[in-house]
JSON list of C-alpha atoms in Angstrom, two decimals:
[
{"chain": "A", "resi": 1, "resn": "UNK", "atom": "CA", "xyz": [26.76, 0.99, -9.89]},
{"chain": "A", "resi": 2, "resn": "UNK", "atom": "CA", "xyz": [23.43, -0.67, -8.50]},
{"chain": "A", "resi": 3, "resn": "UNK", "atom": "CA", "xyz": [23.16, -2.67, -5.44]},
{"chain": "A", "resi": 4, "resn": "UNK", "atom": "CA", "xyz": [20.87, -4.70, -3.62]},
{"chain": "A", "resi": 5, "resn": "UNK", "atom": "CA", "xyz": [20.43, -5.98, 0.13]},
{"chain": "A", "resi": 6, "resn": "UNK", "atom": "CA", "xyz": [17.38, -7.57, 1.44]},
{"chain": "A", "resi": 7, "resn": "UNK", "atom": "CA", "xyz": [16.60, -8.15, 5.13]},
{"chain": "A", "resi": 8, "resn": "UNK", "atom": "CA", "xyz": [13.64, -9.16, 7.49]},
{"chain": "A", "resi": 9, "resn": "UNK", "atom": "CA", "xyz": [11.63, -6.59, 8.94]},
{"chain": "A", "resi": 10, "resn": "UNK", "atom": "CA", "xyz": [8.22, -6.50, 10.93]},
{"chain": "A", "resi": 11, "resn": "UNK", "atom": "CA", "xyz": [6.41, -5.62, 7.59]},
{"chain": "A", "resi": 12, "resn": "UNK", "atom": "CA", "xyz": [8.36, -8.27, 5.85]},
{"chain": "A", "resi": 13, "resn": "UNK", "atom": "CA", "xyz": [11.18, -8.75, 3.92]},
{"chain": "A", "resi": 14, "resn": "UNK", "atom": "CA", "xyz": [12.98, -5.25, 2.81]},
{"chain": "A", "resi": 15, "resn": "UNK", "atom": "CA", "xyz": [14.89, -4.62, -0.22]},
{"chain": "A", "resi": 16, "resn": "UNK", "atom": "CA", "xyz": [16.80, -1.97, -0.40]},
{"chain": "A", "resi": 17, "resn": "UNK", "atom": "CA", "xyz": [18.41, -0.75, -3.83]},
{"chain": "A", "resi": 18, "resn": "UNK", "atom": "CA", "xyz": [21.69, 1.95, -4.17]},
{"chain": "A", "resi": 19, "resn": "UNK", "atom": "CA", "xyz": [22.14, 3.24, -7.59]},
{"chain": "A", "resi": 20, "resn": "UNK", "atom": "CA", "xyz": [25.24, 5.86, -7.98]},
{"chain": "A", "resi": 21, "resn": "UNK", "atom": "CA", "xyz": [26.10, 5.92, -4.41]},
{"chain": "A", "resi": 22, "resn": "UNK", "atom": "CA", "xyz": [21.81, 6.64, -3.28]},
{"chain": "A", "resi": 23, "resn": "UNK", "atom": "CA", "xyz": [19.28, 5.15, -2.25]},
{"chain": "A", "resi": 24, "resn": "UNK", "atom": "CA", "xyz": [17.11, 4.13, -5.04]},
{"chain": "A", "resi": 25, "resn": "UNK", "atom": "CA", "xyz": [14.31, 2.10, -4.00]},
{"chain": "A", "resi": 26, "resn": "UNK", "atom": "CA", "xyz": [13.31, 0.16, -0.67]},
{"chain": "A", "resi": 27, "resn": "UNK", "atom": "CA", "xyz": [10.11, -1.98, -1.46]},
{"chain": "A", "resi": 28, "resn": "UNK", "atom": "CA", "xyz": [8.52, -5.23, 0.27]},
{"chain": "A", "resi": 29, "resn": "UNK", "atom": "CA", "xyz": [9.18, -7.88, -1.55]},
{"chain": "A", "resi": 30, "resn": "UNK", "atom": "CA", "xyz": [6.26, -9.58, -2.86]},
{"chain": "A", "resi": 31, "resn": "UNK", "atom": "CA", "xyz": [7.58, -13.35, -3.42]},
{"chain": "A", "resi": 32, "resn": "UNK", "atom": "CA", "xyz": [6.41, -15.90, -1.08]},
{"chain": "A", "resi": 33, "resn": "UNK", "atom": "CA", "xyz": [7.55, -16.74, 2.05]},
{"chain": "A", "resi": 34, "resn": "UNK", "atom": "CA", "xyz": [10.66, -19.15, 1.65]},
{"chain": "A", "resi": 35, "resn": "UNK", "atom": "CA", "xyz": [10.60, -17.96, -2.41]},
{"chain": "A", "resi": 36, "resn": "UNK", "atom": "CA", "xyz": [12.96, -15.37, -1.75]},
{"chain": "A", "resi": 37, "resn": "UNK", "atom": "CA", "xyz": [16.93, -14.15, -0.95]},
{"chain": "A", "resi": 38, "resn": "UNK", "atom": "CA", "xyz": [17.71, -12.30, 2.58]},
{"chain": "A", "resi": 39, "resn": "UNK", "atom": "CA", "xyz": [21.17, -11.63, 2.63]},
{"chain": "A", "resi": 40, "resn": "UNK", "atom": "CA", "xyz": [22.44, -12.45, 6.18]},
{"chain": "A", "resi": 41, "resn": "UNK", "atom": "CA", "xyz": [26.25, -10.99, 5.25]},
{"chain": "A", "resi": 42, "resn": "UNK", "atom": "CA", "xyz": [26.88, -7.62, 5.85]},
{"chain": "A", "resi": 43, "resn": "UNK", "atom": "CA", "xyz": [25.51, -5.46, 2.83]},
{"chain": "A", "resi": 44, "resn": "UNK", "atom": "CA", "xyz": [28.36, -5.03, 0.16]},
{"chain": "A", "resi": 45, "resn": "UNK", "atom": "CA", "xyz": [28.59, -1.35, 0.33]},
{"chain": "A", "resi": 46, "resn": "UNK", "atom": "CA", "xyz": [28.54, 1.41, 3.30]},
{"chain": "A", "resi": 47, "resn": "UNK", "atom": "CA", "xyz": [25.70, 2.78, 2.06]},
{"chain": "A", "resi": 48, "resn": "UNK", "atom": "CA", "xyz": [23.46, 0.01, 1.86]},
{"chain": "A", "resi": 49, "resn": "UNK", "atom": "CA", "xyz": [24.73, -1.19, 5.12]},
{"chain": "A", "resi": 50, "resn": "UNK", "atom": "CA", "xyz": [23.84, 2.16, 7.13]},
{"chain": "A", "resi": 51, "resn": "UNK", "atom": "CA", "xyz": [20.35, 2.17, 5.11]},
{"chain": "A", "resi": 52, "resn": "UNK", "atom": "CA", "xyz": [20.04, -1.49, 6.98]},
{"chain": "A", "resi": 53, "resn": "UNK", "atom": "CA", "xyz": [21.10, 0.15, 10.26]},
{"chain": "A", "resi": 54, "resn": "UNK", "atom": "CA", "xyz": [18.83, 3.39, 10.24]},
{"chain": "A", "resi": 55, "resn": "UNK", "atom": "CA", "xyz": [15.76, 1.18, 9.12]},
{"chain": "A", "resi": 56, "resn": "UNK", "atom": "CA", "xyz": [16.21, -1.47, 11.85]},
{"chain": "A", "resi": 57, "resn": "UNK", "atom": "CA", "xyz": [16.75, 1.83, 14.25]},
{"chain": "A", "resi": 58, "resn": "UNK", "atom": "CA", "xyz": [12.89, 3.01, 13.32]},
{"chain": "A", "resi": 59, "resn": "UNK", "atom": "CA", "xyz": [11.61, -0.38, 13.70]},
{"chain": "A", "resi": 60, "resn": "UNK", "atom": "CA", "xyz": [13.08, -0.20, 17.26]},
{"chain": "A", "resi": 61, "resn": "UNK", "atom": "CA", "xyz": [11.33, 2.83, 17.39]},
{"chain": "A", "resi": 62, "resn": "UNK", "atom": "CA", "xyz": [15.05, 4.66, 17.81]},
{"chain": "A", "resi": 63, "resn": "UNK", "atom": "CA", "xyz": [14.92, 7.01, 14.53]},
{"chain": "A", "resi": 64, "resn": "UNK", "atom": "CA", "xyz": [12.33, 9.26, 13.59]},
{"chain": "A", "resi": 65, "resn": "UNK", "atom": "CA", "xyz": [14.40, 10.74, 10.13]},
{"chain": "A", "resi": 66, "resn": "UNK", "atom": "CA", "xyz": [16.46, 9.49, 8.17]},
{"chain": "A", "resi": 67, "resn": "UNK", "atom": "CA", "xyz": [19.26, 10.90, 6.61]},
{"chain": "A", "resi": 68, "resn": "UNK", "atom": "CA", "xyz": [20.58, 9.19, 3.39]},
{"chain": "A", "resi": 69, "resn": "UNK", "atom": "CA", "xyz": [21.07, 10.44, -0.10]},
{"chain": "A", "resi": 70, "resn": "UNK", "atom": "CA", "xyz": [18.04, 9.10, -2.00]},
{"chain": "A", "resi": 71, "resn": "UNK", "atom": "CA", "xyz": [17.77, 9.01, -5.78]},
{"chain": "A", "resi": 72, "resn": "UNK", "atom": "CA", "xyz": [14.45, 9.36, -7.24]},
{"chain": "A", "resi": 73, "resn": "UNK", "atom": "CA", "xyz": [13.24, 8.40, -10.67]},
{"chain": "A", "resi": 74, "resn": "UNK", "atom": "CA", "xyz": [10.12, 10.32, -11.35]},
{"chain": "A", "resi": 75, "resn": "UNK", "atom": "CA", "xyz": [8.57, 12.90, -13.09]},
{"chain": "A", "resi": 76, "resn": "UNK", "atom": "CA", "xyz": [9.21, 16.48, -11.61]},
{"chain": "A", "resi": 77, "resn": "UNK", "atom": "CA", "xyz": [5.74, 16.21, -10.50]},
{"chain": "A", "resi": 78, "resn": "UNK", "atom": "CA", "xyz": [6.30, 13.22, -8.63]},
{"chain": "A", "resi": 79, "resn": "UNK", "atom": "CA", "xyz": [9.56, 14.26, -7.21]},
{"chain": "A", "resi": 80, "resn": "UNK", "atom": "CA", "xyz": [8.11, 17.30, -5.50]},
{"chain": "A", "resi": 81, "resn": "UNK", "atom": "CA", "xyz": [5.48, 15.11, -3.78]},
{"chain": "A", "resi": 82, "resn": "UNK", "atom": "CA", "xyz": [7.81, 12.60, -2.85]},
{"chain": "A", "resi": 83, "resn": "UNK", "atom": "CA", "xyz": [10.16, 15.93, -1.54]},
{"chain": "A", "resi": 84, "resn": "UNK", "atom": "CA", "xyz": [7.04, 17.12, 0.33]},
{"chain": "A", "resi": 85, "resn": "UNK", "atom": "CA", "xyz": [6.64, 13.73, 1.61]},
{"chain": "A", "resi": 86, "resn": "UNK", "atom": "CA", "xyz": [9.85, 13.86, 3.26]},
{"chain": "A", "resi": 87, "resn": "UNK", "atom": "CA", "xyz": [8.74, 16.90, 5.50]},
{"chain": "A", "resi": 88, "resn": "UNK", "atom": "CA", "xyz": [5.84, 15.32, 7.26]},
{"chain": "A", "resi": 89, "resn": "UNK", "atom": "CA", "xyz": [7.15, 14.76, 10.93]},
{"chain": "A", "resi": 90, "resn": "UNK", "atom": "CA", "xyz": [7.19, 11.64, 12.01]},
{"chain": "A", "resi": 91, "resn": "UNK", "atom": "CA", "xyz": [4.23, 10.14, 14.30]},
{"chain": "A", "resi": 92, "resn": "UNK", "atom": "CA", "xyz": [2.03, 12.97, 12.33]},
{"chain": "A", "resi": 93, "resn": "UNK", "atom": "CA", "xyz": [0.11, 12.56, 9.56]},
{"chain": "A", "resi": 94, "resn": "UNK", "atom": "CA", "xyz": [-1.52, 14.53, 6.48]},
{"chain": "A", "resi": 95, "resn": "UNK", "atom": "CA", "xyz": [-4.02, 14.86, 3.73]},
{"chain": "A", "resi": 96, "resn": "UNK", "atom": "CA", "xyz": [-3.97, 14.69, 0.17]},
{"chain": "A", "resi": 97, "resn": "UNK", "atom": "CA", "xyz": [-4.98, 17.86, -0.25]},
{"chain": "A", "resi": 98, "resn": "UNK", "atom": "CA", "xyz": [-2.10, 19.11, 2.56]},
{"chain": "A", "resi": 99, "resn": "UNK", "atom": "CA", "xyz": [0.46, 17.56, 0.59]},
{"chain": "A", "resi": 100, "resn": "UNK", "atom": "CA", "xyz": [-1.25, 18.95, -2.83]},
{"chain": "A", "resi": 101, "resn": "UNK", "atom": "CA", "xyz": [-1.56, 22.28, -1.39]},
{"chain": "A", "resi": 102, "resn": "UNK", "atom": "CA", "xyz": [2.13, 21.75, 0.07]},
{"chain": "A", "resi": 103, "resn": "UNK", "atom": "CA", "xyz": [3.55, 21.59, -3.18]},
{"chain": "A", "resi": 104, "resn": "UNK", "atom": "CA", "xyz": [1.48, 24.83, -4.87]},
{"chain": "A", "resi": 105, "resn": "UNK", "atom": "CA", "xyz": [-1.18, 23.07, -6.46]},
{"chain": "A", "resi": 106, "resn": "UNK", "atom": "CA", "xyz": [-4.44, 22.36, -4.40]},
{"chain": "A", "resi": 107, "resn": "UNK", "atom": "CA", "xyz": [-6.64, 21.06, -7.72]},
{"chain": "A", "resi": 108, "resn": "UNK", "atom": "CA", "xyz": [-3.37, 17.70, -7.75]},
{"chain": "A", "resi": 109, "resn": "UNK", "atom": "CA", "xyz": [-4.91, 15.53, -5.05]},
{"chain": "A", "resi": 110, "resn": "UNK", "atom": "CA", "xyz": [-5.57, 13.02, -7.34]},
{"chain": "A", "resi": 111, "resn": "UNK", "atom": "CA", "xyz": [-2.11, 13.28, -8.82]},
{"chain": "A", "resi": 112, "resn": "UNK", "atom": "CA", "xyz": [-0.44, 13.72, -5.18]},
{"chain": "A", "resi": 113, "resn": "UNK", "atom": "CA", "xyz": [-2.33, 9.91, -4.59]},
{"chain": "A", "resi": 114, "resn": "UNK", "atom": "CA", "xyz": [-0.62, 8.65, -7.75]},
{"chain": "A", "resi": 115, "resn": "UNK", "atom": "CA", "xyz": [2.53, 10.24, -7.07]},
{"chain": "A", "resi": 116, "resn": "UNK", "atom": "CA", "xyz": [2.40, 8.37, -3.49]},
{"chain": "A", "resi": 117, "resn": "UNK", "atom": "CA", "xyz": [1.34, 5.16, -4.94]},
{"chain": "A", "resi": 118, "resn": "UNK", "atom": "CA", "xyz": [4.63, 5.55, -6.97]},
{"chain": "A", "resi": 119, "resn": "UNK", "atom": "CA", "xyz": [6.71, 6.10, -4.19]},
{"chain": "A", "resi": 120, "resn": "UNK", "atom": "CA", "xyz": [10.07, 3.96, -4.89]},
{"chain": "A", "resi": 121, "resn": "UNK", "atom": "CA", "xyz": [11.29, 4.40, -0.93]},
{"chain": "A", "resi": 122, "resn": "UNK", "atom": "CA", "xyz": [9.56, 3.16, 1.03]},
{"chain": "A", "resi": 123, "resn": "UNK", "atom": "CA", "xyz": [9.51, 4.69, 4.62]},
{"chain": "A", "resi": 124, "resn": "UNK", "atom": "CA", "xyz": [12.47, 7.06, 4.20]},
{"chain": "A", "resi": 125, "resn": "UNK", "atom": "CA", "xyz": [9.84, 8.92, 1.72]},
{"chain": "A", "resi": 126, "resn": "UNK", "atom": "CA", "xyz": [6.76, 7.93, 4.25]},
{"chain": "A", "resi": 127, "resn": "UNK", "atom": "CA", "xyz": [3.74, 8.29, 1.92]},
{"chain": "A", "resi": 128, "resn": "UNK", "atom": "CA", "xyz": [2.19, 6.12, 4.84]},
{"chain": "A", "resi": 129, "resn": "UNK", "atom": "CA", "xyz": [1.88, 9.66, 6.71]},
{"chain": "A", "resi": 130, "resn": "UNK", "atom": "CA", "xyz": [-0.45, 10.60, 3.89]},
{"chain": "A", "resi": 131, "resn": "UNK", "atom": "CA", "xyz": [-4.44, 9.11, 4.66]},
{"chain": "A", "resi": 132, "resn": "UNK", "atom": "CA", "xyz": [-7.53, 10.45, 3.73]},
{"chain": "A", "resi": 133, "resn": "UNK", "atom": "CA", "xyz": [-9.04, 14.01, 4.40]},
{"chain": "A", "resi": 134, "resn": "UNK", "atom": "CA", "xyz": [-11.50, 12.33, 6.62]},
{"chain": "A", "resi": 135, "resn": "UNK", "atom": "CA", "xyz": [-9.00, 10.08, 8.69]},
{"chain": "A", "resi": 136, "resn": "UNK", "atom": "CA", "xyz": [-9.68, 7.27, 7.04]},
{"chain": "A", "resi": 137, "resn": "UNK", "atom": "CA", "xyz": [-6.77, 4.88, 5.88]},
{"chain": "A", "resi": 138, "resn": "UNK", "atom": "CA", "xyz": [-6.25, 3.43, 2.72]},
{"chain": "A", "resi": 139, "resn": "UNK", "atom": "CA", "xyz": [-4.96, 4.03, -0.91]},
{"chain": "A", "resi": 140, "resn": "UNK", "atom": "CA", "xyz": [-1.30, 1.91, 0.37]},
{"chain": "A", "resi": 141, "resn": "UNK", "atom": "CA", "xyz": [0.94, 0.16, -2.17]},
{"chain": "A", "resi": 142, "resn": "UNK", "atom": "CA", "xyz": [1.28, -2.73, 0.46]},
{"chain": "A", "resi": 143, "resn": "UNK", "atom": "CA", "xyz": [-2.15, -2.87, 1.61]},
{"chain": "A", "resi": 144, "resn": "UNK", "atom": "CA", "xyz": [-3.37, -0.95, 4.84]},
{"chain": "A", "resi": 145, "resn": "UNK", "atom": "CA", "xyz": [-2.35, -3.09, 7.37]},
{"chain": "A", "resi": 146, "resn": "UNK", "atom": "CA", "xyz": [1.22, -2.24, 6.69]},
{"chain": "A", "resi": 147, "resn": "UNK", "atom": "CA", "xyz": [0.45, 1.44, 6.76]},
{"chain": "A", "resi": 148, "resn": "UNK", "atom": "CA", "xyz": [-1.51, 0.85, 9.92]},
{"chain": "A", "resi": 149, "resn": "UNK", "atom": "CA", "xyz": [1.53, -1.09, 11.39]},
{"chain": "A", "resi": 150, "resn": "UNK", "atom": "CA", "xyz": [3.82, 1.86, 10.45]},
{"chain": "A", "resi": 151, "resn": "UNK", "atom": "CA", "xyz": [1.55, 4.61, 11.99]},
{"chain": "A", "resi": 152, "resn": "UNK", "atom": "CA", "xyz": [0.82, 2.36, 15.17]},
{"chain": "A", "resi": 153, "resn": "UNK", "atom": "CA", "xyz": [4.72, 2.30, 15.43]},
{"chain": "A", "resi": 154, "resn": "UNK", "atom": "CA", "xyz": [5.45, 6.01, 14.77]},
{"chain": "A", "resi": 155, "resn": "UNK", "atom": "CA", "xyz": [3.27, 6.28, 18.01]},
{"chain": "A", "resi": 156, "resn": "UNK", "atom": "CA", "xyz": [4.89, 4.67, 19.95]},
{"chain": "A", "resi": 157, "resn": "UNK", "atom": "CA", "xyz": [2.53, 1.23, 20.25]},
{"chain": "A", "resi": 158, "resn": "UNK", "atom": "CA", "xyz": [5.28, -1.51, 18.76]},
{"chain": "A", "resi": 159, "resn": "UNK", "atom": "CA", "xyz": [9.10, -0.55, 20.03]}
]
């Protein structure tokens, strides 16, 4: 069974997908303002609806992990990335090369930014902890003033 809830957020409109009773994707939706469906009901199912309540929680900067069952649809590579994604505390960040060397293979940080950019959950798989070796932030699906926004509210600056 697949299900879908969308809701406003700080970063914009959230839509959050279950597929067999897990999370399969939360994404920004990319239609223009007024161009698309927010659900003001109560999501259909209980998982959907405590996915709503956990992400509202972080942006009230009241949960730091979250603890759904996610379903990913990636290669193996991609799902040990995402995995060692999940691991990064929140309010910290890491490297490419952390995350490559994380999961056994310190030549992949060019893969580890592809698997990122692939990421199908958004924030419950925070690739926005992942910037550049040098500090620099970029290389985000959204653009970087979402990551920024996310980071900025891990520490502290929004809630």
């Amino acid at each position: 069974m697949t299900d879908t809830y969308a809701f406003r957020t700080p970063i914009g409109v959230l839509e959050i997908r279950e597929k067999n009773d897990k999370i399969a994707t939360i994404r920004i939706q990319q239609k223009e303002l007024g161009n698309f469906e927010v659900q003001h009901a109560k999501p259909h199912s209980d998982l959907l609806y405590e996915a709503y309540t956990q992400l509202n929680e972080y942006f009230a900067g009241k949960r730091m992990r979250f603890d759904l069952p996610l379903h990913y649809s990636g290669t193996p590579f991609q799902e040990r990335v995402w995995n060692a994604l999940r691991e990064i505390p929140y309010g910290e960040t890491r490297s490419y090369e952390d995350i490559a060397i994380a999961i056994g293979n310190k030549q992949a940080v060019r893969a580890v930014g592809q698997a990122n950019n692939r990421n199908p959950i958004l924030i419950m798989v925070p690739c926005h902890r992942v910037i550049r070796k040098n500090g620099n932030i970029d290389g985000f699906t959204y653009g970087t003033e979402i990551k920024k926004y996310l980071l900025e509210l891990e520490k502290g600056h929004f809630a």
